PDB file of C-alpha atoms in Angstrom:
ATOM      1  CA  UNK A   1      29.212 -26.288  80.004  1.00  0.00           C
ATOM      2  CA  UNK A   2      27.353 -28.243  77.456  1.00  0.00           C
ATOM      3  CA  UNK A   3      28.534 -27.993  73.508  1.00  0.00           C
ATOM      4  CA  UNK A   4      26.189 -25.617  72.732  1.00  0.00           C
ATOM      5  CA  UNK A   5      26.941 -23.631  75.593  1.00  0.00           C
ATOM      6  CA  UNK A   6      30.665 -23.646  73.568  1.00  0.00           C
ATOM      7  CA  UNK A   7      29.125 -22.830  70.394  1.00  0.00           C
ATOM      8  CA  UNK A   8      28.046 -19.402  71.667  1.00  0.00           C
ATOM      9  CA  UNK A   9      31.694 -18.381  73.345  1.00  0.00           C
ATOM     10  CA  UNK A  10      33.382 -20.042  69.948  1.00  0.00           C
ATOM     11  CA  UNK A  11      31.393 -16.926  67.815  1.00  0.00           C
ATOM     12  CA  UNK A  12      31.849 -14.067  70.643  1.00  0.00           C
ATOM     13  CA  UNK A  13      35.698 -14.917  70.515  1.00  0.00           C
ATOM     14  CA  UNK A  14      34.996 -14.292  66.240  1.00  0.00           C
ATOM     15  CA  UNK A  15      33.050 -11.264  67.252  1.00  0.00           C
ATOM     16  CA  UNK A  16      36.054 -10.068  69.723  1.00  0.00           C
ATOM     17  CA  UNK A  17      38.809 -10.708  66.525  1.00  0.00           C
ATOM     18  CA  UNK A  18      36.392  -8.850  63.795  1.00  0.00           C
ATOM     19  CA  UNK A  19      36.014  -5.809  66.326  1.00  0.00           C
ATOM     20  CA  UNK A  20      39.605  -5.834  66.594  1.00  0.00           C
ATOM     21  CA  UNK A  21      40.122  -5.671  63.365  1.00  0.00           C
ATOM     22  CA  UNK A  22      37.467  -2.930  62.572  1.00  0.00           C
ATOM     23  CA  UNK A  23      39.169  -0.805  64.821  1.00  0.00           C
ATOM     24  CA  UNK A  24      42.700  -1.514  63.049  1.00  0.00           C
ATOM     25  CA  UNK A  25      40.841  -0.103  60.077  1.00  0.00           C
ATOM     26  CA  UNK A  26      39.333   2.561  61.614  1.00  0.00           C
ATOM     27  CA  UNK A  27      42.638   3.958  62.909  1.00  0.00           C
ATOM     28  CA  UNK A  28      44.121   2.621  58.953  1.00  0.00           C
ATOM     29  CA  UNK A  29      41.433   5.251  57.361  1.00  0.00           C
ATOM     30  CA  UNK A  30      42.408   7.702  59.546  1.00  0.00           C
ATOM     31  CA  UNK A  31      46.107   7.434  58.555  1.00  0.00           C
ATOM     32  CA  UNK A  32      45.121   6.921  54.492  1.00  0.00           C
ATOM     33  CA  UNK A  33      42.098   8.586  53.962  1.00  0.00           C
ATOM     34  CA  UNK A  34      40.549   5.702  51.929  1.00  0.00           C
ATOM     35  CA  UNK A  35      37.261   5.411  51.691  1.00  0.00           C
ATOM     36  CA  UNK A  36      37.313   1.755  50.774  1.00  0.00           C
ATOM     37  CA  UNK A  37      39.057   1.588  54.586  1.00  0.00           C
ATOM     38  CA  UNK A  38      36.270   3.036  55.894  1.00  0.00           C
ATOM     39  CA  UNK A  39      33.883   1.344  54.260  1.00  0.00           C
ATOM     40  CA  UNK A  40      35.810  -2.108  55.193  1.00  0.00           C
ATOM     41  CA  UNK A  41      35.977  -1.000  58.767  1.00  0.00           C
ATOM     42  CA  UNK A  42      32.100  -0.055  58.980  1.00  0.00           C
ATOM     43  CA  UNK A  43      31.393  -3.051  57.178  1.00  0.00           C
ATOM     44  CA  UNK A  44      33.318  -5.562  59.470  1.00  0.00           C
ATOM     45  CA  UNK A  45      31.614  -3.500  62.384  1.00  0.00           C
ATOM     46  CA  UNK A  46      28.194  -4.124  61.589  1.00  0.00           C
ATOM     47  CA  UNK A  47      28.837  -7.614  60.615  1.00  0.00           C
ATOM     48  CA  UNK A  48      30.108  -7.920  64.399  1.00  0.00           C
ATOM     49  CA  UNK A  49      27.155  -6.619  65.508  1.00  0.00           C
ATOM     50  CA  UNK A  50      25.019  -9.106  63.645  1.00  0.00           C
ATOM     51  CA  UNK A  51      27.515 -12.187  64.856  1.00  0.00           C
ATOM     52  CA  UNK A  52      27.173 -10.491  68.695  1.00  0.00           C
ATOM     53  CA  UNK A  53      23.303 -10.575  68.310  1.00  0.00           C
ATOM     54  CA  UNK A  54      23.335 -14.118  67.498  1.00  0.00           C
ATOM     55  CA  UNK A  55      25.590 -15.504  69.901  1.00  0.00           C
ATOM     56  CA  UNK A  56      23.941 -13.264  72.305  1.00  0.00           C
ATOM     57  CA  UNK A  57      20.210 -14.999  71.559  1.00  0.00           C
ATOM     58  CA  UNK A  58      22.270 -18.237  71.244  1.00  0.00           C
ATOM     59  CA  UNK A  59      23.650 -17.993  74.860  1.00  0.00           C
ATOM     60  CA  UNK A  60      19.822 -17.496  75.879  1.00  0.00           C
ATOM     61  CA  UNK A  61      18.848 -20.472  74.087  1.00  0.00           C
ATOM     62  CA  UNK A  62      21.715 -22.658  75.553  1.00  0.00           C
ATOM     63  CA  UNK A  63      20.814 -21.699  78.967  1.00  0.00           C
ATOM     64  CA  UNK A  64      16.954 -23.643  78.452  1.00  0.00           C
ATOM     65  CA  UNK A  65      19.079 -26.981  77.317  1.00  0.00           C
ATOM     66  CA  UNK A  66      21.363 -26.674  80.467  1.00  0.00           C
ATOM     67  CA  UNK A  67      19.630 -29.437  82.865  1.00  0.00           C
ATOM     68  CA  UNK A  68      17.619 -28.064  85.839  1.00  0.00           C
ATOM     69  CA  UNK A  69      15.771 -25.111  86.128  1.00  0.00           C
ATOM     70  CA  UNK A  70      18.171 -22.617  84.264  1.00  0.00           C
ATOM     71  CA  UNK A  71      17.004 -21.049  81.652  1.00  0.00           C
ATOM     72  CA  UNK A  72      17.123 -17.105  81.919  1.00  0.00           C
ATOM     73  CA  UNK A  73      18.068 -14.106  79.772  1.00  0.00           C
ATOM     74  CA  UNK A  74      22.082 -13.752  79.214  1.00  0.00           C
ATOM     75  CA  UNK A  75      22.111 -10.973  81.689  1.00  0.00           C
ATOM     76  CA  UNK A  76      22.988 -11.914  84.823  1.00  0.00           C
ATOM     77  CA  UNK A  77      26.577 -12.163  85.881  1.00  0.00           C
ATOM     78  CA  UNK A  78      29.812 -10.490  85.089  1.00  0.00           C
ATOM     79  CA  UNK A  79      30.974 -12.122  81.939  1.00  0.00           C
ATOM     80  CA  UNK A  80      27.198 -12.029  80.237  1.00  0.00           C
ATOM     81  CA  UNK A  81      26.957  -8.017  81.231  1.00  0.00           C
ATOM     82  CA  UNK A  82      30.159  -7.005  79.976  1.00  0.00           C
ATOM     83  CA  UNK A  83      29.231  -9.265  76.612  1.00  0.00           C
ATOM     84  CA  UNK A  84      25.697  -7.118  76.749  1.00  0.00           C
ATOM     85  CA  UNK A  85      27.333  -3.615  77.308  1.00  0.00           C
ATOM     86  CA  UNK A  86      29.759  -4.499  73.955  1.00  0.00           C
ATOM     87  CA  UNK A  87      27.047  -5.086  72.361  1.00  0.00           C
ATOM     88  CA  UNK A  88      24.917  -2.151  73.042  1.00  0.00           C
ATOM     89  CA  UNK A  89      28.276  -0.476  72.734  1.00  0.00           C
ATOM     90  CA  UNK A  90      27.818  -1.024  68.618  1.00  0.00           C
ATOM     91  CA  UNK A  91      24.129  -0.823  68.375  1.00  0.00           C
ATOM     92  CA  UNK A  92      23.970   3.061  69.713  1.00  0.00           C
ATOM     93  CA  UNK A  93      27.393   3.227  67.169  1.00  0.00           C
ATOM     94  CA  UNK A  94      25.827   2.498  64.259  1.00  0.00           C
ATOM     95  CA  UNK A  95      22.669   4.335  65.037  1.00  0.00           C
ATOM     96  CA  UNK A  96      25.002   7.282  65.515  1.00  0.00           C
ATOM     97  CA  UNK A  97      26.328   6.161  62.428  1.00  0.00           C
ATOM     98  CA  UNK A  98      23.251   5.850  60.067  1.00  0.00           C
ATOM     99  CA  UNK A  99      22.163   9.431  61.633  1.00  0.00           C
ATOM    100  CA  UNK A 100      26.150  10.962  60.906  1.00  0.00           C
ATOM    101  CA  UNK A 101      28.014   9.229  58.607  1.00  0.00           C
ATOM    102  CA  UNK A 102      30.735  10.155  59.972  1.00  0.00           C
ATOM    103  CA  UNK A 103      33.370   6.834  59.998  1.00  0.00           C
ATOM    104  CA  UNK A 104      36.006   8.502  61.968  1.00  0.00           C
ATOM    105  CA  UNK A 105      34.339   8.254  65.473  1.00  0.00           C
ATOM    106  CA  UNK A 106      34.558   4.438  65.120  1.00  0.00           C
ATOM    107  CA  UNK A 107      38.375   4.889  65.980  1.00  0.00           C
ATOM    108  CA  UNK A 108      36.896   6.397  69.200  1.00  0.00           C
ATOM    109  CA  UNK A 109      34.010   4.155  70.094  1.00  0.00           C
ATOM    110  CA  UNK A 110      35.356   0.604  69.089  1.00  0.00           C
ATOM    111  CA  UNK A 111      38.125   0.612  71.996  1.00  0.00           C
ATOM    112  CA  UNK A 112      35.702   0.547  74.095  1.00  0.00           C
ATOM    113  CA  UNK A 113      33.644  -2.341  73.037  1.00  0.00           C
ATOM    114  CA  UNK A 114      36.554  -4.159  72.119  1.00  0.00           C
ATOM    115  CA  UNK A 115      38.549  -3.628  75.519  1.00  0.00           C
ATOM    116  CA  UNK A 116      35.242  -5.383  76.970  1.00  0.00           C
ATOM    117  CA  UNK A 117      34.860  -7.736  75.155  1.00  0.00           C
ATOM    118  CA  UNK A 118      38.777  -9.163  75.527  1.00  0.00           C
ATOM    119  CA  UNK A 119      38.668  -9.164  79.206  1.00  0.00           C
ATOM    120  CA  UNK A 120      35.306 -11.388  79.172  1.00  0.00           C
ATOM    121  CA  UNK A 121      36.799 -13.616  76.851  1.00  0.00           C
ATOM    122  CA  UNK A 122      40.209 -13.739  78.666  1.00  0.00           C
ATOM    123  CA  UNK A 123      40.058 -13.151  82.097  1.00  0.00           C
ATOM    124  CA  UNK A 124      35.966 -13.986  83.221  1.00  0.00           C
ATOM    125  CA  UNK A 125      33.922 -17.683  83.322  1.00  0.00           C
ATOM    126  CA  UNK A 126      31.772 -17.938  80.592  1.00  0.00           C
ATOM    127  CA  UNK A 127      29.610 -20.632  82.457  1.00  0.00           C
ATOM    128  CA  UNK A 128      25.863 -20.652  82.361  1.00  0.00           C
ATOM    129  CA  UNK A 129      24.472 -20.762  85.732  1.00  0.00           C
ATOM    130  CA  UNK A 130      20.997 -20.846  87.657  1.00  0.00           C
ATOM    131  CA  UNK A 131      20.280 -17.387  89.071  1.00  0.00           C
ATOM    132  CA  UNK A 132      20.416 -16.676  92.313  1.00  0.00           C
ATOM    133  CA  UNK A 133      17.008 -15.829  94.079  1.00  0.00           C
ATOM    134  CA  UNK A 134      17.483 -12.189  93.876  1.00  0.00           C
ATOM    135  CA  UNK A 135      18.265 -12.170  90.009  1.00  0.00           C
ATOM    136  CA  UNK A 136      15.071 -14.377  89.416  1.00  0.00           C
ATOM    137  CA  UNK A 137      12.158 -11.698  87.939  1.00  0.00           C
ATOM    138  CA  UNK A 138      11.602 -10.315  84.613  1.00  0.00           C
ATOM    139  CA  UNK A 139      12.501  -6.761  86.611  1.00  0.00           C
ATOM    140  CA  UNK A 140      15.827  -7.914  85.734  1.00  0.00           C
ATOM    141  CA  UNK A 141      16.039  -8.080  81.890  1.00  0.00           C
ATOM    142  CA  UNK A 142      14.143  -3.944  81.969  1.00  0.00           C
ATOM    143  CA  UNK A 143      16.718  -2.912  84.331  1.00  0.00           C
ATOM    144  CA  UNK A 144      19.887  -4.563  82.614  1.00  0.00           C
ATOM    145  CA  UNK A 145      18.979  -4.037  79.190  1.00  0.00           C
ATOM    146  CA  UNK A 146      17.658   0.132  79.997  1.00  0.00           C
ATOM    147  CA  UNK A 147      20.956   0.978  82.062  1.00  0.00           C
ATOM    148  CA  UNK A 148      23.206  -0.573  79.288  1.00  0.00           C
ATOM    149  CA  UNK A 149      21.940   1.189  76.422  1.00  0.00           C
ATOM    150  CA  UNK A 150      22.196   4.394  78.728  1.00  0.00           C
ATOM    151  CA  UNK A 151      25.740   2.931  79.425  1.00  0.00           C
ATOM    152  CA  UNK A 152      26.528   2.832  75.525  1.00  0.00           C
ATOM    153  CA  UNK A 153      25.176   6.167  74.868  1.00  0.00           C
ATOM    154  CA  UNK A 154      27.645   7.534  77.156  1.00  0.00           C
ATOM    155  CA  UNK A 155      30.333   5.522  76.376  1.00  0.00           C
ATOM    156  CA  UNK A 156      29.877   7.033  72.143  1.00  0.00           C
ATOM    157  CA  UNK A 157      29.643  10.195  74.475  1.00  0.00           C
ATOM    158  CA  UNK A 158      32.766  10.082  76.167  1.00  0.00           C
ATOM    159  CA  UNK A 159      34.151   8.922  72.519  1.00  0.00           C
ATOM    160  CA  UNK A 160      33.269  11.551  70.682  1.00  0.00           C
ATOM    161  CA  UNK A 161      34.070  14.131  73.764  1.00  0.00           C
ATOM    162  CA  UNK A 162      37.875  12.778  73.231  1.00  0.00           C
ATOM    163  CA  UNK A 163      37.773  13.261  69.341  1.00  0.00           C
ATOM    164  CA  UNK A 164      36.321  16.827  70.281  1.00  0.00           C
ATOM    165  CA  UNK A 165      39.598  18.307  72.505  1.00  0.00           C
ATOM    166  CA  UNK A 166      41.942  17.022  69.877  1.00  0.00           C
ATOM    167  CA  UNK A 167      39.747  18.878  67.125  1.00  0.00           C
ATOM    168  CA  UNK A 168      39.083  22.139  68.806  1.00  0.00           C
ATOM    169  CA  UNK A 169      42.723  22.122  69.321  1.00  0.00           C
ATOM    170  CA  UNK A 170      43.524  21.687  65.665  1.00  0.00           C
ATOM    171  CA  UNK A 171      41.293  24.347  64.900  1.00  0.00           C
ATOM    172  CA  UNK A 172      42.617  26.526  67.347  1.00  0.00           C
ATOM    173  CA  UNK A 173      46.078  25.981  65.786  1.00  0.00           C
ATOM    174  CA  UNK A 174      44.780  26.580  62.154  1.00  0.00           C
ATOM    175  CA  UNK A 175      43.097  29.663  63.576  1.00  0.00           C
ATOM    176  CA  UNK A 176      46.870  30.896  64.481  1.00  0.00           C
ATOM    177  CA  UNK A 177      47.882  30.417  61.099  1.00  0.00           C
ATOM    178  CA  UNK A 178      48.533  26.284  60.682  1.00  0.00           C
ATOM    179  CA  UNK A 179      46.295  23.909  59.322  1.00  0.00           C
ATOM    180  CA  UNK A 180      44.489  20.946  59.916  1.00  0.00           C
ATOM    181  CA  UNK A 181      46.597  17.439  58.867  1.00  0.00           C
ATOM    182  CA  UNK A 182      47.113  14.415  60.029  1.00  0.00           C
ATOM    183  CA  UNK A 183      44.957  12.562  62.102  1.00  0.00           C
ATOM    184  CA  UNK A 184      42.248  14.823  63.135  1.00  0.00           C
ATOM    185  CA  UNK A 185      41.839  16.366  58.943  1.00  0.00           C
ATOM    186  CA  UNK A 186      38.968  13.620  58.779  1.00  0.00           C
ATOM    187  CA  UNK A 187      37.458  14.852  61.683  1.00  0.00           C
ATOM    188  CA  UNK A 188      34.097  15.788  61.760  1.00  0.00           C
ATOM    189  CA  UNK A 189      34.125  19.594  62.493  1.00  0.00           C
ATOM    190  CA  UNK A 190      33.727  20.378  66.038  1.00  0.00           C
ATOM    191  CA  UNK A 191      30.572  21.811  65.719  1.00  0.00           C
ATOM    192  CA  UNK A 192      29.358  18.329  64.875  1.00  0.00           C
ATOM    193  CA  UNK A 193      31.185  16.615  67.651  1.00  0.00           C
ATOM    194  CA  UNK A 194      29.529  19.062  70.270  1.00  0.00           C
ATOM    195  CA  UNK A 195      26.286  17.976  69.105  1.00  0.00           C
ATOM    196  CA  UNK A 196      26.892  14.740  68.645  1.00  0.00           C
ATOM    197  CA  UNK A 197      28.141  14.419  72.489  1.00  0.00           C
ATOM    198  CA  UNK A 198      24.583  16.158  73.330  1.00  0.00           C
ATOM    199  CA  UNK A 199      22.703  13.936  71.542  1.00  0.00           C
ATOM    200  CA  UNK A 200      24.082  10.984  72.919  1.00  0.00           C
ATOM    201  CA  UNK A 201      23.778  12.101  76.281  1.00  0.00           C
ATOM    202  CA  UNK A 202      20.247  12.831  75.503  1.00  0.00           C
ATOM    203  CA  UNK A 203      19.716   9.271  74.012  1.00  0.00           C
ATOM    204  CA  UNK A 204      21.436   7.854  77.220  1.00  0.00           C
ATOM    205  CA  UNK A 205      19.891   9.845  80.208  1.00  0.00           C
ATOM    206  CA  UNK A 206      16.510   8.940  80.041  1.00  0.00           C
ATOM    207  CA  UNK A 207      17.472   5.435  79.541  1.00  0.00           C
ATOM    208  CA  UNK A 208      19.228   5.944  82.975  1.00  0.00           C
ATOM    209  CA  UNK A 209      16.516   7.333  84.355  1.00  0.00           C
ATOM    210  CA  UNK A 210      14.091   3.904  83.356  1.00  0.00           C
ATOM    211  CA  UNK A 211      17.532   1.947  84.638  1.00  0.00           C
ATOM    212  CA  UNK A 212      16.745   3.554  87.985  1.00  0.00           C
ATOM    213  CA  UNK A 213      13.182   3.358  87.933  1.00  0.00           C
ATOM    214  CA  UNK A 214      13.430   0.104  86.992  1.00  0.00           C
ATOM    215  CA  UNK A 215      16.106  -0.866  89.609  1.00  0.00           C
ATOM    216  CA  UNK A 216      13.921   0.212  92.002  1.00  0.00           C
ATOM    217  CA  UNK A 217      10.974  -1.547  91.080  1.00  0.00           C
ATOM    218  CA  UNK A 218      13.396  -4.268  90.991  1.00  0.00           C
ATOM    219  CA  UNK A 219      14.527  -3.880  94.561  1.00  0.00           C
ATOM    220  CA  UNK A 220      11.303  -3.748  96.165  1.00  0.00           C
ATOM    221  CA  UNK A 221       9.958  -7.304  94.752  1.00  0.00           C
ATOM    222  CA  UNK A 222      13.359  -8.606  95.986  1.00  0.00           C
ATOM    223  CA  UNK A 223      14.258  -7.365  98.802  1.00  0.00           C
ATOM    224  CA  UNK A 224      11.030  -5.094  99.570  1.00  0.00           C
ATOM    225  CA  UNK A 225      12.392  -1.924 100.055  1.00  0.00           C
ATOM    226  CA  UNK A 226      12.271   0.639  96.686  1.00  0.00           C
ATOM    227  CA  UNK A 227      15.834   1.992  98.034  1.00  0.00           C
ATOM    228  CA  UNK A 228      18.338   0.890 100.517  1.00  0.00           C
ATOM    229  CA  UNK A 229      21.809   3.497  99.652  1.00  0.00           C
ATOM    230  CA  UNK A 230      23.683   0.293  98.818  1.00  0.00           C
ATOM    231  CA  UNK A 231      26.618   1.472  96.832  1.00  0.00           C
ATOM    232  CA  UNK A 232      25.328   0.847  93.343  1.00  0.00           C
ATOM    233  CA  UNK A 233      22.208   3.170  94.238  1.00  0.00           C
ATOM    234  CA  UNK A 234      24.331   5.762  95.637  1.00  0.00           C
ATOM    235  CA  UNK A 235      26.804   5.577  92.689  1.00  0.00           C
ATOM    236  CA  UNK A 236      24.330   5.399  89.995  1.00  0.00           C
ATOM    237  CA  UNK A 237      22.632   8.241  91.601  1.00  0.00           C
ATOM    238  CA  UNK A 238      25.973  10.110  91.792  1.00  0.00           C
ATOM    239  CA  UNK A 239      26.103   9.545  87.494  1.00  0.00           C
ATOM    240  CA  UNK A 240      22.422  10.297  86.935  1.00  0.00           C
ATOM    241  CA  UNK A 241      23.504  13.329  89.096  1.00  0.00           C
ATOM    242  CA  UNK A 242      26.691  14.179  86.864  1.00  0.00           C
ATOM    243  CA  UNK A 243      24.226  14.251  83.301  1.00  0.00           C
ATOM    244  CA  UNK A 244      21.139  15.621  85.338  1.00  0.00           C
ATOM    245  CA  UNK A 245      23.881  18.952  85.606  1.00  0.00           C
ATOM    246  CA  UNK A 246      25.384  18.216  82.223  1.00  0.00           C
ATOM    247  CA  UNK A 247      21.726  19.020  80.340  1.00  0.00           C
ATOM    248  CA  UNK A 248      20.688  21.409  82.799  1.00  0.00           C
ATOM    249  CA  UNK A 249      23.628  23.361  81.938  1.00  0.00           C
ATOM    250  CA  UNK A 250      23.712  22.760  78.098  1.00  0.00           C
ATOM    251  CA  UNK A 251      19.745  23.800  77.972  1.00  0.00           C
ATOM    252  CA  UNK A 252      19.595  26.603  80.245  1.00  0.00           C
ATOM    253  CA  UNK A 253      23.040  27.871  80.107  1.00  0.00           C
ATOM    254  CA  UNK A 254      24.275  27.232  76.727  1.00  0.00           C
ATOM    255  CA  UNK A 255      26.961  25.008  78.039  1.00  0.00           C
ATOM    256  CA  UNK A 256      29.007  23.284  74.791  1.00  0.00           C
ATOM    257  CA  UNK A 257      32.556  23.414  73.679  1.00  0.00           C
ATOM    258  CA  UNK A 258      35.398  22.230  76.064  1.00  0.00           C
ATOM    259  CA  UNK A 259      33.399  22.132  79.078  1.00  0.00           C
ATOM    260  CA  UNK A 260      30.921  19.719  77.812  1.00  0.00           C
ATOM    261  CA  UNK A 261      33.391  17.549  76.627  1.00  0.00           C
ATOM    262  CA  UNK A 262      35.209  17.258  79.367  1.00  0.00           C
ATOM    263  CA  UNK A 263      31.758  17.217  81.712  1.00  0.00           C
ATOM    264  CA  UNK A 264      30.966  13.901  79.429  1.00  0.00           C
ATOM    265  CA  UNK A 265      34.084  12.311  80.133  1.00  0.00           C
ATOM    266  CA  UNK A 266      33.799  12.817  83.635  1.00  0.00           C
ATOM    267  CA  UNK A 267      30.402  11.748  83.917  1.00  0.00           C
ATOM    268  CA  UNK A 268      31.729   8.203  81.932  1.00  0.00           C
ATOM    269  CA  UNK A 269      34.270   8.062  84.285  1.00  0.00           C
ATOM    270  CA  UNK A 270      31.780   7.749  86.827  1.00  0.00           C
ATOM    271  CA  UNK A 271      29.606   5.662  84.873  1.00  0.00           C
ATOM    272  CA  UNK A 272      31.977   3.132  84.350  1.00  0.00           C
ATOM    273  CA  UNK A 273      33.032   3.126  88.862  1.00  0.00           C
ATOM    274  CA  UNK A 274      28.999   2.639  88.970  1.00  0.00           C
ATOM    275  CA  UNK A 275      29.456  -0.369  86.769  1.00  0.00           C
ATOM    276  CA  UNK A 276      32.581  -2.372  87.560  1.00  0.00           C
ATOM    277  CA  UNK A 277      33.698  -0.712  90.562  1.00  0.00           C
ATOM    278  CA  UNK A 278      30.968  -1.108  92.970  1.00  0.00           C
ATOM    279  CA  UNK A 279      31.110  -4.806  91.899  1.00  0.00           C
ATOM    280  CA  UNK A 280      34.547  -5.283  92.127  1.00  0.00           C
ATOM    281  CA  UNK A 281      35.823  -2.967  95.048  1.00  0.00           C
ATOM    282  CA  UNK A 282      32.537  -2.359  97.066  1.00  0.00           C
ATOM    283  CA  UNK A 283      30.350  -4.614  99.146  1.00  0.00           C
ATOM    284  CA  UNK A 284      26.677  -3.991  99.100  1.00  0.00           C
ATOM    285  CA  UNK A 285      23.471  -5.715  97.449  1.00  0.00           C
ATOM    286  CA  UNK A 286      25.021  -6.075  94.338  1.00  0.00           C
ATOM    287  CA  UNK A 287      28.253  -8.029  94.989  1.00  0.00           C
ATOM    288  CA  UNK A 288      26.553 -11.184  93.616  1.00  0.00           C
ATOM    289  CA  UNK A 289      27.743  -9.343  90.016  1.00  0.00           C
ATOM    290  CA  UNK A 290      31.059  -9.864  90.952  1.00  0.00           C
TER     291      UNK A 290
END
C-alpha cells in the first residue's frame, strides 16, 4: 500500500478511538445525568462521522493513484464493507438523532459501529486491491451502499429494541409501586422507543428491498441469471422475510410493545448471519467477500 493508501487507515484508526470514546460518554451521561456529557458525547459522534466520511472518500481517491487499473468505490471487500456499514451505522444515528433528540440511544447504537470498526482495524487487510471480474459494474456501489443503509436502520432498530425491554420493565416495576432510577431514568419513555424501532424498520426495509432489487440486477450482468439461491439470496430473503412479517403485523395487527422488540432483534440477528455469516461460514457466489 502506497502512503496515501496509509493516510486513509491512519484517520479510520482516529475515527475508531473518537467512537470509543463517544460511547464512554454516552454510558458517562447515563450514569451523571449531565447534559454537558451528552452534549460531549453527541459532539465527538458527529465529528466521527465527518472524519469517517473523509477517510472514506479518501480511500476512493487512493485507490485511482494505486498503479494499474484499480480505481473503484471503497466497497468491495471485507475490511472496506465493514468500514461502510460503521459508517452508515452513524449517519441513520444522527438522523434518528436530529428527528429525537434523544442522547441516550447512542449508548445503544455506538457498540455497534464501534465493535465494527475495531475488528477491521485489528483483525482484517486494509489493502486496496483490483476487483475481481464479478465486482467490476456500477451495480455494485447501488447494491452495497442500499443494503447497508437498510443494514444501519436495523442495527439503530435492534438498539433501541434493547433500550425498550429494559424500559418497559422499569415501568412495569414503577407501576407496582417503585420508581424509575438509575440507568434507564433518562430513557426515552417506551412509547417513544416503540416508535422509534418502527420507524427505523420502516427507513430500513425498503432500502432492503432496492438492496435486493439491485442485487439482482447485479447478478444477471455478472453471472446472467437474476437469481441463483446462493446462500446470500436465500439468507437475505430469509431477513427481508423476518421485516416483511414485522410491518405486516405492526400495520394490520397493531403489533408494538415486547413483541416488536424482540421481532427487531431477531430480525438483526438474522441480518447480521446474512452479512458476515454467509461470507465467513458458507460457500456460494459471494465467498469472494470473505
Amino acid at each position: 500500500m502506497n502512503v496515501s493508501g496509509l493516510m486513509s487507515t491512519q484517520i479510520l484508526n482516529y475515527v475508531t478511538v473518537g467512537y470509543f470514546a463517544a460511547m464512554v460518554l454516552f454510558f458517562a451521561y447515563l450514569a451523571v445525568r449531565s447534559e454537558k456529557v451528552a452534549l460531549a458525547a453527541n459532539t465527538l459522534a458527529w465529528v466521527g462521522l465527518l472524519a469517517h466520511t473523509f477517510a472514506i472518500g479518501l480511500r476512493w481517491y487512493e485507490s485511482y493513484q494505486m498503479p494499474g487499473d484499480v480505481g473503484h468505490a471503497p466497497l468491495s471487500n471485507l475490511y472496506e464493507s465493514v468500514i461502510f456499514f460503521a459508517w452508515t451505522i452513524l449517519l441513520i444515528y444522527v438522523l434518528i438523532d436530529l428527528k429525537y433528540k434523544q442522547r441516550s440511544i447512542g449508548a445503544f447504537v455506538l457498540p455497534f459501529a464501534l465493535f465494527g470498526m475495531l475488528w477491521a482495524q485489528m483483525s482484517l487487510s486494509s489493502n486496496i486491491e483490483p476487483l475481481v471480474p464479478a465486482l467490476q459494474s456500477n451495480w455494485l456501489t447501488y447494491h452495497v451502499i442500499t443494503c447497508f443503509l437498510g443494514y444501519a436502520a436495523f442495527a439503530v432498530a435492534c438498539g433501541v429494541s434493547i433500550m425498550y425491554l429494559f424500559k418497559v420493565s422499569a415501568e412495569e416495576k414503577q407501576a407496582a409501586g417503585g420508581s424509575i432510577s438509575g440507568l434507564t431514568a433518562l430513557f426515552p419513555t417506551s412509547r417513544i422507543l416503540d416508535d422509534m424501532n418502527y420507524k427505523s424498520i420502516m427507513i430500513g426495509f425498503p432500502l432492503l428491498t432496492l438492496g435486493i432489487i439491485t442485487g439482482a440486477a447485479w447478478a444477471n450482468y455478472a453471472w446472467g441469471t437474476y437469481w441463483s439461491w446462493d446462500p446470500k439470496e436465500t439468507w437475505s430473503l430469509i431477513v427481508w422475510f423476518v421485516y416483511a412479517a414485522f410491518l405486516h403485523a405492526r400495520i394490520t395487527r397493531g403489533w408494538a410493545g415486547k413483541r416488536a422488540a424482540i421481532l427487531s432483534i431477531v430480525g438483526f440477528a438474522a441480518t447480521i448471519f446474512c452479512y458476515l455469516g454467509v461470507n465467513l461460514v458458507l460457500s456460494g457466489l459471494h465467498s469472494y467477500g470473505s
